[in-house]
């Protein structure tokens, strides 16, 4: 029997806004150029404005692409948390531990009818939530296969490459002062590699629920503050088709929901969008402040979404999840396309499936 959490129309989540904590980074990790895990900030990138007029398709044949068919579970996040606990000598206080992408899906529910599946398990006072990888992989493959595509237009693989190419064109591997003019001027020649990542691990909150999230951050504006816990000038990089008419503005405003949620969750204050034409030429770059993005979209009045509704929905859902997932076993969290509820049901009666690593459990037992 599935438990059901109802999804009401957005106005029902109006009224008083929910108290939210400011996300604070307490740990981080990197994947290097071979996607090898490192407990440090070695893959951090610095933002530096890209040259306009560059073709984002350049270098596609050399693209070093991460194989996303492998299920990485929560492993890297758990390693980073265990290392933090080793330093402090106590377990983190989060009620929910997950990747940023999972909470992005939850927060978007009131305005997005997409399907998703996740796995969850309760262990020592926390609920650990992972993506149901096989489901998401099949979903991505179907999306690519079903995309109509412009006649003679770019392939979906190419359009996805444009996003990573823009990151390479807009970042430096070291701060500006330590980077050669030569590197800055020849960024178009760099091989694009999406195996490399910097991930921030933050403590944040929704109402009474404390949440630990891990997620990729694209770049930093200047430097990390000297005092831990101070806001960090992160930058989220996005590419988008140029906006030439009302219809294209509407499409952008609708996509901005995900831009906003994604950035909000890790406390990324600035979103930098590279606009490109139909041929993939970078034509302009525009900065958006994450905090004011929802108001900008509301002012135009085209795409109807409200950040406060997303926050309220997530707050209620997480409260409900905590009331229902309280002992061992593996639970499926599922939303079917357009469904008016999120279903939660047990798929394994005992244990924690593959969500939590043995290494992490061994470590927690010692605490
Ligand atoms: P754009 O967002 O500019 O299109 P992120 O913006 O989250 O940092 O992701 C970086 C890039 O990864 C995206 O750039 C896009 O190119 C690619 N990407 C992310 N999710 C994807 C998906 N589901 N399918 C295809 N490409 C994706
Ligand atoms: Mg990214
Ligand atoms: Mg990005």
Short mmCIF file of N, CA, C and O in Angstrom, two decimals, residues 30-106:
data_model
loop_
_atom_site.label_atom_id
_atom_site.label_comp_id
_atom_site.label_asym_id
_atom_site.label_seq_id
_atom_site.Cartn_x
_atom_site.Cartn_y
_atom_site.Cartn_z
N UNK A 30 35.92 17.15 -4.69
CA UNK A 30 36.11 17.35 -6.13
C UNK A 30 36.16 16.01 -6.84
O UNK A 30 36.54 14.99 -6.24
N UNK A 31 35.80 16.02 -8.11
CA UNK A 31 36.15 14.94 -9.01
C UNK A 31 37.21 15.52 -9.94
O UNK A 31 37.03 16.62 -10.47
N UNK A 32 38.30 14.78 -10.14
CA UNK A 32 39.35 15.29 -11.03
C UNK A 32 39.01 14.98 -12.49
O UNK A 32 37.92 14.50 -12.79
N UNK A 33 39.96 15.23 -13.37
CA UNK A 33 39.71 15.06 -14.81
C UNK A 33 39.35 13.63 -15.21
O UNK A 33 38.80 13.39 -16.28
N UNK A 34 39.69 12.66 -14.31
CA UNK A 34 39.30 11.26 -14.57
C UNK A 34 38.09 10.85 -13.73
O UNK A 34 37.82 9.66 -13.58
N UNK A 35 37.44 11.83 -13.13
CA UNK A 35 36.30 11.60 -12.24
C UNK A 35 36.72 10.84 -10.97
O UNK A 35 35.92 10.13 -10.36
N UNK A 36 37.98 10.98 -10.60
CA UNK A 36 38.43 10.37 -9.35
C UNK A 36 38.10 11.30 -8.19
O UNK A 36 38.32 12.51 -8.27
N UNK A 37 37.56 10.71 -7.12
CA UNK A 37 37.13 11.47 -5.94
C UNK A 37 38.33 12.05 -5.18
O UNK A 37 39.31 11.37 -4.96
N UNK A 38 38.20 13.31 -4.79
CA UNK A 38 39.24 13.93 -3.96
C UNK A 38 38.56 14.77 -2.88
O UNK A 38 37.66 15.53 -3.17
N UNK A 39 39.06 14.61 -1.66
CA UNK A 39 38.45 15.34 -0.55
C UNK A 39 39.01 16.75 -0.45
O UNK A 39 39.58 17.13 0.57
N UNK A 40 38.90 17.52 -1.53
CA UNK A 40 39.44 18.88 -1.51
C UNK A 40 38.74 19.75 -2.53
O UNK A 40 37.81 19.30 -3.20
N UNK A 41 39.22 20.99 -2.68
CA UNK A 41 38.56 21.92 -3.61
C UNK A 41 39.34 22.05 -4.92
O UNK A 41 39.25 23.06 -5.60
N UNK A 42 40.10 21.00 -5.28
CA UNK A 42 41.01 21.12 -6.42
C UNK A 42 40.31 21.38 -7.76
O UNK A 42 40.93 21.92 -8.66
N UNK A 43 39.04 21.05 -7.88
CA UNK A 43 38.37 21.29 -9.16
C UNK A 43 37.55 22.58 -9.18
O UNK A 43 36.79 22.82 -10.13
N UNK A 44 37.72 23.40 -8.16
CA UNK A 44 37.05 24.70 -8.13
C UNK A 44 37.49 25.53 -9.34
O UNK A 44 38.66 25.50 -9.73
N UNK A 45 36.55 26.27 -9.94
CA UNK A 45 36.86 27.12 -11.10
C UNK A 45 36.50 28.57 -10.77
O UNK A 45 35.57 28.83 -10.02
N UNK A 46 37.23 29.49 -11.38
CA UNK A 46 36.97 30.92 -11.18
C UNK A 46 36.27 31.49 -12.42
O UNK A 46 36.71 31.20 -13.55
N UNK A 47 35.23 32.28 -12.19
CA UNK A 47 34.52 32.87 -13.33
C UNK A 47 35.35 33.99 -13.94
O UNK A 47 35.94 34.80 -13.24
N UNK A 48 35.42 34.00 -15.26
CA UNK A 48 36.00 35.13 -15.98
C UNK A 48 35.23 35.25 -17.29
O UNK A 48 35.10 34.26 -18.01
N UNK A 49 34.68 36.44 -17.60
CA UNK A 49 33.76 36.56 -18.74
C UNK A 49 34.33 35.97 -20.02
O UNK A 49 35.50 36.15 -20.33
N UNK A 50 33.47 35.26 -20.76
CA UNK A 50 33.94 34.61 -21.99
C UNK A 50 33.99 35.61 -23.15
O UNK A 50 33.36 36.66 -23.08
N UNK A 51 34.71 35.27 -24.19
CA UNK A 51 34.68 36.06 -25.43
C UNK A 51 33.38 35.75 -26.16
O UNK A 51 32.98 34.59 -26.24
N UNK A 52 32.75 36.79 -26.70
CA UNK A 52 31.52 36.57 -27.47
C UNK A 52 31.88 36.21 -28.91
O UNK A 52 33.01 36.43 -29.34
N UNK A 53 30.91 35.63 -29.61
CA UNK A 53 31.13 35.30 -31.02
C UNK A 53 31.74 33.92 -31.22
O UNK A 53 31.90 33.47 -32.36
N UNK A 54 32.06 33.23 -30.12
CA UNK A 54 32.66 31.89 -30.24
C UNK A 54 31.57 30.87 -30.58
O UNK A 54 30.43 30.98 -30.12
N UNK A 55 31.93 29.88 -31.37
CA UNK A 55 31.00 28.80 -31.71
C UNK A 55 31.07 27.74 -30.61
O UNK A 55 32.12 27.13 -30.39
N UNK A 56 29.94 27.51 -29.93
CA UNK A 56 29.92 26.58 -28.80
C UNK A 56 30.09 25.12 -29.24
O UNK A 56 30.30 24.24 -28.42
N UNK A 57 30.00 24.88 -30.54
CA UNK A 57 30.22 23.51 -31.04
C UNK A 57 31.70 23.18 -31.16
O UNK A 57 32.07 22.00 -31.30
N UNK A 58 32.56 24.20 -31.12
CA UNK A 58 34.00 23.97 -31.29
C UNK A 58 34.51 22.91 -30.31
O UNK A 58 34.23 22.98 -29.12
N UNK A 59 35.26 21.95 -30.85
CA UNK A 59 35.90 20.95 -30.00
C UNK A 59 35.00 19.78 -29.61
O UNK A 59 35.39 18.95 -28.79
N UNK A 60 33.80 19.71 -30.20
CA UNK A 60 32.87 18.63 -29.83
C UNK A 60 33.49 17.25 -30.02
O UNK A 60 33.27 16.34 -29.21
N UNK A 61 34.29 17.09 -31.08
CA UNK A 61 34.89 15.77 -31.36
C UNK A 61 35.94 15.36 -30.31
O UNK A 61 36.31 14.20 -30.23
N UNK A 62 36.39 16.35 -29.50
CA UNK A 62 37.37 15.99 -28.46
C UNK A 62 36.75 15.90 -27.07
O UNK A 62 37.44 15.66 -26.08
N UNK A 63 35.46 16.14 -26.98
CA UNK A 63 34.74 16.18 -25.71
C UNK A 63 35.01 14.93 -24.87
O UNK A 63 34.81 13.81 -25.34
N UNK A 64 35.46 15.11 -23.64
CA UNK A 64 35.64 13.99 -22.72
C UNK A 64 34.39 13.94 -21.85
O UNK A 64 34.20 14.79 -20.97
N UNK A 65 33.53 12.98 -22.17
CA UNK A 65 32.20 12.95 -21.58
C UNK A 65 32.12 11.92 -20.47
O UNK A 65 32.53 10.78 -20.63
N UNK A 66 31.56 12.34 -19.35
CA UNK A 66 31.36 11.43 -18.23
C UNK A 66 30.27 10.42 -18.56
O UNK A 66 29.22 10.79 -19.10
N UNK A 67 30.52 9.16 -18.24
CA UNK A 67 29.55 8.09 -18.50
C UNK A 67 28.50 8.08 -17.38
O UNK A 67 28.78 7.63 -16.27
N UNK A 68 27.32 8.59 -17.70
CA UNK A 68 26.31 8.71 -16.63
C UNK A 68 25.45 7.46 -16.51
O UNK A 68 24.45 7.45 -15.80
N UNK A 69 25.87 6.36 -17.18
CA UNK A 69 25.09 5.13 -17.02
C UNK A 69 25.49 4.37 -15.75
O UNK A 69 24.87 3.39 -15.37
N UNK A 70 26.56 4.83 -15.10
CA UNK A 70 26.99 4.19 -13.85
C UNK A 70 26.28 4.86 -12.66
O UNK A 70 26.25 6.09 -12.56
N UNK A 71 25.72 4.05 -11.80
CA UNK A 71 25.00 4.57 -10.63
C UNK A 71 26.01 4.92 -9.53
O UNK A 71 26.66 4.03 -8.98
N UNK A 72 26.13 6.18 -9.21
CA UNK A 72 27.12 6.61 -8.21
C UNK A 72 26.52 6.69 -6.80
O UNK A 72 27.22 7.02 -5.84
N UNK A 73 25.22 6.41 -6.72
CA UNK A 73 24.52 6.46 -5.41
C UNK A 73 24.87 7.75 -4.65
O UNK A 73 25.08 8.79 -5.27
N UNK A 74 24.99 7.64 -3.31
CA UNK A 74 25.35 8.83 -2.52
C UNK A 74 26.82 8.76 -2.09
O UNK A 74 27.26 9.50 -1.21
N UNK A 75 27.58 7.83 -2.70
CA UNK A 75 28.90 7.46 -2.18
C UNK A 75 29.82 8.65 -1.86
O UNK A 75 30.39 8.72 -0.76
N UNK A 76 29.96 9.56 -2.80
CA UNK A 76 30.91 10.67 -2.59
C UNK A 76 30.43 11.61 -1.48
O UNK A 76 31.23 12.12 -0.69
N UNK A 77 29.14 11.80 -1.43
CA UNK A 77 28.56 12.65 -0.39
C UNK A 77 28.80 12.01 0.98
O UNK A 77 29.21 12.68 1.94
N UNK A 78 28.58 10.70 1.07
CA UNK A 78 28.77 9.99 2.35
C UNK A 78 30.23 10.00 2.80
O UNK A 78 30.53 10.18 3.97
N UNK A 79 31.14 9.84 1.84
CA UNK A 79 32.58 9.91 2.17
C UNK A 79 32.93 11.27 2.77
O UNK A 79 33.69 11.37 3.73
N UNK A 80 32.37 12.31 2.15
CA UNK A 80 32.67 13.67 2.59
C UNK A 80 32.07 13.94 3.97
O UNK A 80 32.72 14.55 4.83
N UNK A 81 30.86 13.43 4.19
CA UNK A 81 30.22 13.61 5.49
C UNK A 81 31.01 12.84 6.57
O UNK A 81 31.28 13.38 7.65
N UNK A 82 31.40 11.59 6.26
CA UNK A 82 32.15 10.79 7.23
C UNK A 82 33.46 11.49 7.62
O UNK A 82 33.83 11.52 8.79
N UNK A 83 34.12 12.07 6.63
CA UNK A 83 35.36 12.76 6.92
C UNK A 83 35.13 13.98 7.81
O UNK A 83 35.90 14.26 8.74
N UNK A 84 34.02 14.68 7.57
CA UNK A 84 33.67 15.83 8.41
C UNK A 84 33.38 15.36 9.84
O UNK A 84 33.81 15.99 10.81
N UNK A 85 32.67 14.24 9.96
CA UNK A 85 32.33 13.71 11.28
C UNK A 85 33.59 13.24 12.03
O UNK A 85 33.67 13.34 13.25
N UNK A 86 34.54 12.73 11.26
CA UNK A 86 35.80 12.33 11.88
C UNK A 86 36.50 13.53 12.52
O UNK A 86 37.09 13.43 13.58
N UNK A 87 36.40 14.67 11.84
CA UNK A 87 37.05 15.89 12.34
C UNK A 87 36.34 16.43 13.57
O UNK A 87 36.97 16.87 14.52
N UNK A 88 34.98 16.43 13.54
CA UNK A 88 34.24 17.04 14.64
C UNK A 88 33.97 16.05 15.77
O UNK A 88 33.65 16.46 16.88
N UNK A 89 34.03 14.74 15.47
CA UNK A 89 33.76 13.72 16.49
C UNK A 89 32.29 13.47 16.75
O UNK A 89 31.93 12.75 17.67
N UNK A 90 31.41 14.08 15.95
CA UNK A 90 29.98 13.79 16.13
C UNK A 90 29.25 13.74 14.80
O UNK A 90 29.69 14.35 13.83
N UNK A 91 28.11 13.01 14.80
CA UNK A 91 27.37 12.92 13.53
C UNK A 91 26.72 14.25 13.16
O UNK A 91 26.41 15.05 14.05
N UNK A 92 26.55 14.49 11.89
CA UNK A 92 25.86 15.72 11.48
C UNK A 92 24.41 15.64 11.95
O UNK A 92 23.89 14.55 12.19
N UNK A 93 23.76 16.80 12.05
CA UNK A 93 22.41 16.83 12.64
C UNK A 93 21.28 16.84 11.62
O UNK A 93 20.13 17.11 11.96
N UNK A 94 21.58 16.52 10.36
CA UNK A 94 20.56 16.62 9.31
C UNK A 94 19.49 15.53 9.43
O UNK A 94 19.80 14.38 9.73
N UNK A 95 18.24 15.91 9.21
CA UNK A 95 17.15 14.93 9.14
C UNK A 95 17.10 14.27 7.77
O UNK A 95 16.61 13.17 7.62
N UNK A 96 17.56 15.01 6.76
CA UNK A 96 17.53 14.52 5.38
C UNK A 96 18.92 14.72 4.77
O UNK A 96 19.50 15.80 4.90
N UNK A 97 19.43 13.68 4.11
CA UNK A 97 20.73 13.77 3.42
C UNK A 97 20.50 13.36 1.97
O UNK A 97 20.01 12.27 1.69
N UNK A 98 20.84 14.24 1.03
CA UNK A 98 20.62 13.90 -0.38
C UNK A 98 21.41 14.81 -1.31
O UNK A 98 22.07 15.75 -0.86
N UNK A 99 21.35 14.52 -2.60
CA UNK A 99 21.92 15.42 -3.61
C UNK A 99 20.97 16.58 -3.85
O UNK A 99 19.74 16.42 -3.75
N UNK A 100 21.51 17.71 -4.22
CA UNK A 100 20.72 18.89 -4.53
C UNK A 100 19.66 18.60 -5.60
O UNK A 100 18.53 19.11 -5.55
N UNK A 101 20.02 17.74 -6.58
CA UNK A 101 19.10 17.44 -7.67
C UNK A 101 17.78 16.82 -7.21
O UNK A 101 16.74 17.02 -7.84
N UNK A 102 17.81 16.07 -6.12
CA UNK A 102 16.59 15.43 -5.62
C UNK A 102 15.63 16.47 -5.05
O UNK A 102 14.44 16.45 -5.31
N UNK A 103 16.20 17.40 -4.28
CA UNK A 103 15.35 18.44 -3.71
C UNK A 103 14.88 19.42 -4.79
O UNK A 103 13.81 20.02 -4.66
N UNK A 104 15.67 19.58 -5.86
CA UNK A 104 15.22 20.41 -6.97
C UNK A 104 13.93 19.84 -7.55
O UNK A 104 12.97 20.58 -7.82
N UNK A 105 13.90 18.51 -7.71
CA UNK A 105 12.70 17.88 -8.26
C UNK A 105 11.50 18.07 -7.33
O UNK A 105 10.41 18.35 -7.78
N UNK A 106 11.73 17.90 -6.03
CA UNK A 106 10.63 18.06 -5.06
C UNK A 106 10.11 19.50 -5.08
O UNK A 106 8.91 19.74 -5.17
#
